[in-house]
PDB file of C-alpha atoms in Angstrom:
ATOM      1  CA  MET A 777       4.014 -11.958  19.026  1.00 45.00           C
ATOM      2  CA  ARG A 778       1.460 -14.851  18.194  1.00 45.00           C
ATOM      3  CA  SER A 779       1.469 -17.338  16.315  1.00 49.00           C
ATOM      4  CA  PHE A 780      -1.043 -17.335  13.305  1.00 48.00           C
ATOM      5  CA  PHE A 781      -1.070 -20.017  11.819  1.00 52.00           C
ATOM      6  CA  GLY A 782       2.355 -21.599  13.090  1.00 55.00           C
ATOM      7  CA  LEU A 783       3.946 -18.525  12.124  1.00 59.00           C
ATOM      8  CA  GLU A 784       4.806 -15.654  13.894  1.00 67.00           C
ATOM      9  CA  MET A 785       3.881 -12.441  12.295  1.00 81.00           C
ATOM     10  CA  ASN A 786       2.307  -8.780  12.302  1.00 92.00           C
ATOM     11  CA  PHE A 787       0.294  -7.341   9.844  1.00 93.00           C
ATOM     12  CA  LEU A 788       1.758  -4.125   8.097  1.00 94.00           C
ATOM     13  CA  ALA A 789      -0.477  -2.190   6.302  1.00 93.00           C
ATOM     14  CA  PHE A 790       0.870   0.393   4.076  1.00 94.00           C
ATOM     15  CA  ASP A 791      -0.748   3.051   1.119  1.00 93.00           C
ATOM     16  CA  ILE A 792       1.593   5.414  -1.394  1.00 93.00           C
ATOM     17  CA  GLU A 793       1.116   9.248  -2.575  1.00 90.00           C
ATOM     18  CA  ALA A 794       2.576  10.255  -5.173  1.00 89.00           C
ATOM     19  CA  ALA A 795       3.184  13.828  -6.127  1.00 87.00           C
ATOM     20  CA  ASN A 796       2.273  13.721  -9.516  1.00 85.00           C
ATOM     21  CA  GLY A 797      -0.717  11.647 -11.183  1.00 80.00           C
ATOM     22  CA  TYR A 798       1.026  11.708 -14.474  1.00 84.00           C
ATOM     23  CA  LYS A 799       4.714  10.397 -12.502  1.00 90.00           C
ATOM     24  CA  PRO A 800       3.568   7.361 -10.952  1.00 91.00           C
ATOM     25  CA  TYR A 801       7.207   7.917  -9.600  1.00 94.00           C
ATOM     26  CA  SER A 802       6.908  10.711  -7.423  1.00 94.00           C
ATOM     27  CA  ILE A 803       6.063   9.059  -4.426  1.00 95.00           C
ATOM     28  CA  CYS A 804       6.127  12.099  -1.710  1.00 93.00           C
ATOM     29  CA  SER A 805       4.552   9.655   0.817  1.00 93.00           C
ATOM     30  CA  VAL A 806       4.660   6.413   2.132  1.00 95.00           C
ATOM     31  CA  GLY A 807       2.228   5.360   5.197  1.00 94.00           C
ATOM     32  CA  TYR A 808       2.336   2.294   7.036  1.00 96.00           C
ATOM     33  CA  VAL A 809       0.968   0.836  10.430  1.00 96.00           C
ATOM     34  CA  VAL A 810       2.034  -2.373  12.287  1.00 95.00           C
ATOM     35  CA  ALA A 811      -0.403  -3.983  13.716  1.00 95.00           C
ATOM     36  CA  ASP A 812      -0.514  -7.126  15.848  1.00 93.00           C
ATOM     37  CA  GLU A 813      -2.945 -10.330  14.830  1.00 88.00           C
ATOM     38  CA  SER A 814      -5.264  -9.017  17.332  1.00 88.00           C
ATOM     39  CA  PHE A 815      -4.868  -5.333  15.404  1.00 88.00           C
ATOM     40  CA  ASN A 816      -3.683  -3.511  18.064  1.00 93.00           C
ATOM     41  CA  ILE A 817      -1.528  -0.587  16.411  1.00 96.00           C
ATOM     42  CA  LEU A 818       2.674  -1.488  17.598  1.00 96.00           C
ATOM     43  CA  HIS A 819       3.621   1.651  15.578  1.00 95.00           C
ATOM     44  CA  LYS A 820       2.544   4.334  12.690  1.00 96.00           C
ATOM     45  CA  GLU A 821       4.687   6.551  10.928  1.00 95.00           C
ATOM     46  CA  ASN A 822       4.419   8.525   7.443  1.00 94.00           C
ATOM     47  CA  ILE A 823       7.753   8.334   5.996  1.00 96.00           C
ATOM     48  CA  TRP A 824       8.171  11.641   3.801  1.00 95.00           C
ATOM     49  CA  ILE A 825       9.988  11.717   0.150  1.00 96.00           C
ATOM     50  CA  ASN A 826      10.778  14.032  -1.277  1.00 95.00           C
ATOM     51  CA  PRO A 827       9.475  13.021  -5.274  1.00 93.00           C
ATOM     52  CA  LYS A 828      11.952  15.836  -6.923  1.00 91.00           C
ATOM     53  CA  THR A 829       9.125  16.952  -9.553  1.00 88.00           C
ATOM     54  CA  LYS A 830       6.574  19.145 -10.474  1.00 82.00           C
ATOM     55  CA  TYR A 831       3.608  18.575  -8.210  1.00 79.00           C
ATOM     56  CA  ASN A 832       0.334  17.589  -9.941  1.00 75.00           C
ATOM     57  CA  LEU A 833      -2.405  16.577  -7.205  1.00 63.00           C
ATOM     58  CA  ASN A 834      -5.281  16.836  -9.256  1.00 60.00           C
ATOM     59  CA  GLY A 835      -4.621  13.506 -10.331  1.00 53.00           C
ATOM     60  CA  THR A 836      -4.190  12.124 -14.617  1.00 53.00           C
ATOM     61  CA  ARG A 837      -8.557  13.023 -14.909  1.00 54.00           C
ATOM     62  CA  LYS A 838      -9.565  16.194 -15.513  1.00 56.00           C
ATOM     63  CA  ASN A 839     -11.624  18.141 -11.940  1.00 49.00           C
ATOM     64  CA  VAL A 840     -10.356  15.303 -10.492  1.00 54.00           C
ATOM     65  CA  GLY A 841     -10.273  17.810  -7.569  1.00 54.00           C
ATOM     66  CA  ILE A 842      -7.192  15.595  -5.221  1.00 54.00           C
ATOM     67  CA  ASP A 843      -6.713  17.580  -2.163  1.00 58.00           C
ATOM     68  CA  LEU A 844      -3.883  15.588  -0.147  1.00 57.00           C
ATOM     69  CA  HIS A 845      -3.459  18.765   2.155  1.00 66.00           C
ATOM     70  CA  LEU A 846       0.629  17.697   2.046  1.00 71.00           C
ATOM     71  CA  ASP A 847       2.537  20.330   3.535  1.00 77.00           C
ATOM     72  CA  LYS A 848       4.472  20.930   0.307  1.00 78.00           C
ATOM     73  CA  LYS A 849       7.551  22.258   2.883  1.00 85.00           C
ATOM     74  CA  VAL A 850       7.620  18.941   4.866  1.00 88.00           C
ATOM     75  CA  ILE A 851       8.110  17.103   1.561  1.00 87.00           C
ATOM     76  CA  ASP A 852      10.833  19.421  -0.030  1.00 87.00           C
ATOM     77  CA  SER A 853      12.995  18.944   2.834  1.00 93.00           C
ATOM     78  CA  ALA A 854      12.075  15.069   3.243  1.00 95.00           C
ATOM     79  CA  PRO A 855      14.676  12.593   2.073  1.00 97.00           C
ATOM     80  CA  THR A 856      14.609  11.626  -1.520  1.00 97.00           C
ATOM     81  CA  PHE A 857      13.423   8.775  -2.818  1.00 97.00           C
ATOM     82  CA  LYS A 858      16.824   6.605  -3.080  1.00 97.00           C
ATOM     83  CA  GLN A 859      17.130   8.225   0.285  1.00 98.00           C
ATOM     84  CA  ALA A 860      14.558   6.206   1.715  1.00 97.00           C
ATOM     85  CA  TYR A 861      14.976   3.106  -0.004  1.00 98.00           C
ATOM     86  CA  ASP A 862      16.572   1.278   2.441  1.00 97.00           C
ATOM     87  CA  ARG A 863      14.287   2.191   5.027  1.00 96.00           C
ATOM     88  CA  LEU A 864      11.133   0.893   2.501  1.00 97.00           C
ATOM     89  CA  LYS A 865      12.703  -2.524   1.509  1.00 97.00           C
ATOM     90  CA  LYS A 866      13.439  -2.869   5.354  1.00 96.00           C
ATOM     91  CA  LEU A 867       9.895  -2.430   5.768  1.00 95.00           C
ATOM     92  CA  LEU A 868       8.241  -4.200   3.007  1.00 95.00           C
ATOM     93  CA  SER A 869      10.631  -7.360   3.326  1.00 94.00           C
ATOM     94  CA  ASP A 870      10.758  -8.428   6.721  1.00 92.00           C
ATOM     95  CA  PRO A 871       9.486 -11.857   7.256  1.00 90.00           C
ATOM     96  CA  THR A 872       8.042 -11.308  10.215  1.00 90.00           C
ATOM     97  CA  VAL A 873       5.232  -9.437   8.601  1.00 92.00           C
ATOM     98  CA  ARG A 874       2.450  -9.543   6.122  1.00 90.00           C
ATOM     99  CA  VAL A 875       2.471  -6.427   4.062  1.00 92.00           C
ATOM    100  CA  VAL A 876      -1.111  -5.834   2.818  1.00 89.00           C
ATOM    101  CA  GLY A 877      -3.647  -2.693   1.312  1.00 87.00           C
ATOM    102  CA  HIS A 878      -6.316  -1.922  -0.156  1.00 86.00           C
ATOM    103  CA  ALA A 879      -6.385  -1.404  -4.209  1.00 84.00           C
ATOM    104  CA  VAL A 880      -2.116  -1.957  -3.173  1.00 87.00           C
ATOM    105  CA  GLU A 881      -1.350  -3.322  -6.672  1.00 87.00           C
ATOM    106  CA  SER A 882      -1.775   0.559  -7.656  1.00 90.00           C
ATOM    107  CA  ASP A 883       1.442   1.116  -5.065  1.00 93.00           C
ATOM    108  CA  VAL A 884       3.220  -1.317  -6.201  1.00 93.00           C
ATOM    109  CA  SER A 885       3.250  -0.212  -9.091  1.00 93.00           C
ATOM    110  CA  MET A 886       4.196   3.324  -8.421  1.00 95.00           C
ATOM    111  CA  LEU A 887       6.843   1.254  -5.980  1.00 96.00           C
ATOM    112  CA  ASN A 888       7.732   0.291  -9.049  1.00 96.00           C
ATOM    113  CA  SER A 889       8.386   3.213 -11.001  1.00 97.00           C
ATOM    114  CA  ALA A 890      10.164   5.409  -8.687  1.00 97.00           C
ATOM    115  CA  CYS A 891      12.580   2.167  -8.123  1.00 97.00           C
ATOM    116  CA  ARG A 892      13.596   2.035 -11.710  1.00 97.00           C
ATOM    117  CA  HIS A 893      12.895   5.674 -12.241  1.00 97.00           C
ATOM    118  CA  ASN A 894      16.282   6.095  -9.240  1.00 97.00           C
ATOM    119  CA  LYS A 895      17.901   3.452 -10.736  1.00 98.00           C
ATOM    120  CA  LEU A 896      17.415   0.601  -7.682  1.00 98.00           C
ATOM    121  CA  PRO A 897      16.328  -3.073  -7.918  1.00 97.00           C
ATOM    122  CA  CYS A 898      12.882  -3.322  -7.833  1.00 96.00           C
ATOM    123  CA  ILE A 899      11.380  -4.904  -3.910  1.00 95.00           C
ATOM    124  CA  ASN A 900      10.854  -8.302  -3.572  1.00 92.00           C
ATOM    125  CA  PHE A 901       7.774  -8.931  -0.886  1.00 91.00           C
ATOM    126  CA  GLU A 902       4.477 -10.622  -0.991  1.00 89.00           C
ATOM    127  CA  PHE A 903       1.315  -8.530  -0.322  1.00 88.00           C
ATOM    128  CA  ILE A 904      -1.824  -9.503   0.291  1.00 86.00           C
ATOM    129  CA  CYS A 905      -4.854  -7.315  -1.329  1.00 86.00           C
ATOM    130  CA  SER A 906      -8.217  -6.896   0.830  1.00 84.00           C
ATOM    131  CA  GLN A 907      -9.666  -5.537  -2.641  1.00 82.00           C
ATOM    132  CA  LEU A 908      -9.291  -8.318  -4.086  1.00 81.00           C
ATOM    133  CA  LEU A 909      -9.601 -11.061  -1.521  1.00 80.00           C
ATOM    134  CA  PHE A 910     -12.978  -9.061  -0.541  1.00 80.00           C
ATOM    135  CA  LYS A 911     -13.708  -9.805  -4.468  1.00 80.00           C
ATOM    136  CA  LEU A 912     -12.937 -13.871  -3.848  1.00 79.00           C
ATOM    137  CA  CYS A 913     -14.906 -13.855  -1.531  1.00 78.00           C
ATOM    138  CA  LYS A 914     -17.792 -11.996  -2.184  1.00 76.00           C
ATOM    139  CA  GLN A 915     -17.766 -14.625  -5.527  1.00 73.00           C
ATOM    140  CA  ARG A 916     -17.259 -17.784  -2.759  1.00 73.00           C
ATOM    141  CA  VAL A 917     -20.153 -16.951  -1.457  1.00 70.00           C
ATOM    142  CA  ARG A 918     -22.777 -15.975  -3.471  1.00 70.00           C
ATOM    143  CA  SER A 919     -21.424 -19.634  -4.778  1.00 72.00           C
ATOM    144  CA  LEU A 920     -21.733 -21.140  -1.345  1.00 67.00           C
ATOM    145  CA  TRP A 921     -25.345 -19.376  -1.326  1.00 68.00           C
ATOM    146  CA  GLN A 922     -27.104 -20.449  -4.395  1.00 69.00           C
ATOM    147  CA  ALA A 923     -24.920 -23.901  -3.473  1.00 69.00           C
ATOM    148  CA  LEU A 924     -27.191 -24.331  -0.329  1.00 68.00           C
ATOM    149  CA  VAL A 925     -29.773 -22.778  -1.148  1.00 63.00           C
ATOM    150  CA  VAL A 926     -32.683 -25.072  -1.906  1.00 58.00           C
ATOM    151  CA  GLY A 927     -36.195 -24.344  -3.957  1.00 54.00           C
ATOM    152  CA  PHE A 928     -39.862 -25.256  -2.080  1.00 54.00           C
ATOM    153  CA  ALA A 929     -42.511 -26.106  -3.946  1.00 54.00           C
ATOM    154  CA  GLN A 930     -46.326 -24.795  -3.170  1.00 55.00           C
TER     155      GLN A 930
END
């Protein structure tokens, strides 16, 4: 593993899907990829979780029409969140990875909801949200551009 600012590390990108948009604790899938600093994929996997709840993949808004193409048989035979908890905790709190995701705040919210619903401690980990990072960079580039642009008079 190479170093990043003097720290040896990899990146772990993840995404969570819920089986029921009205029940944020109903996690049915945690997909993740581990990559090195050059973004070479080292490992990728989807952890299926049986949410033990009624499925509603249409989200919380009418006519959203979300179709995750989930195989209900696979999910129904998967471990429960309680059974997958230690594995998820180990992945997300590994000190050798930097956890990243896009709009990851909703994923973290679902994860915390599932922990509370299952009476488990919330998983303590740091993450980088690429959506927030983009917004911050966009603002800084705009400010820098405005500071550097020099008008000229004819």
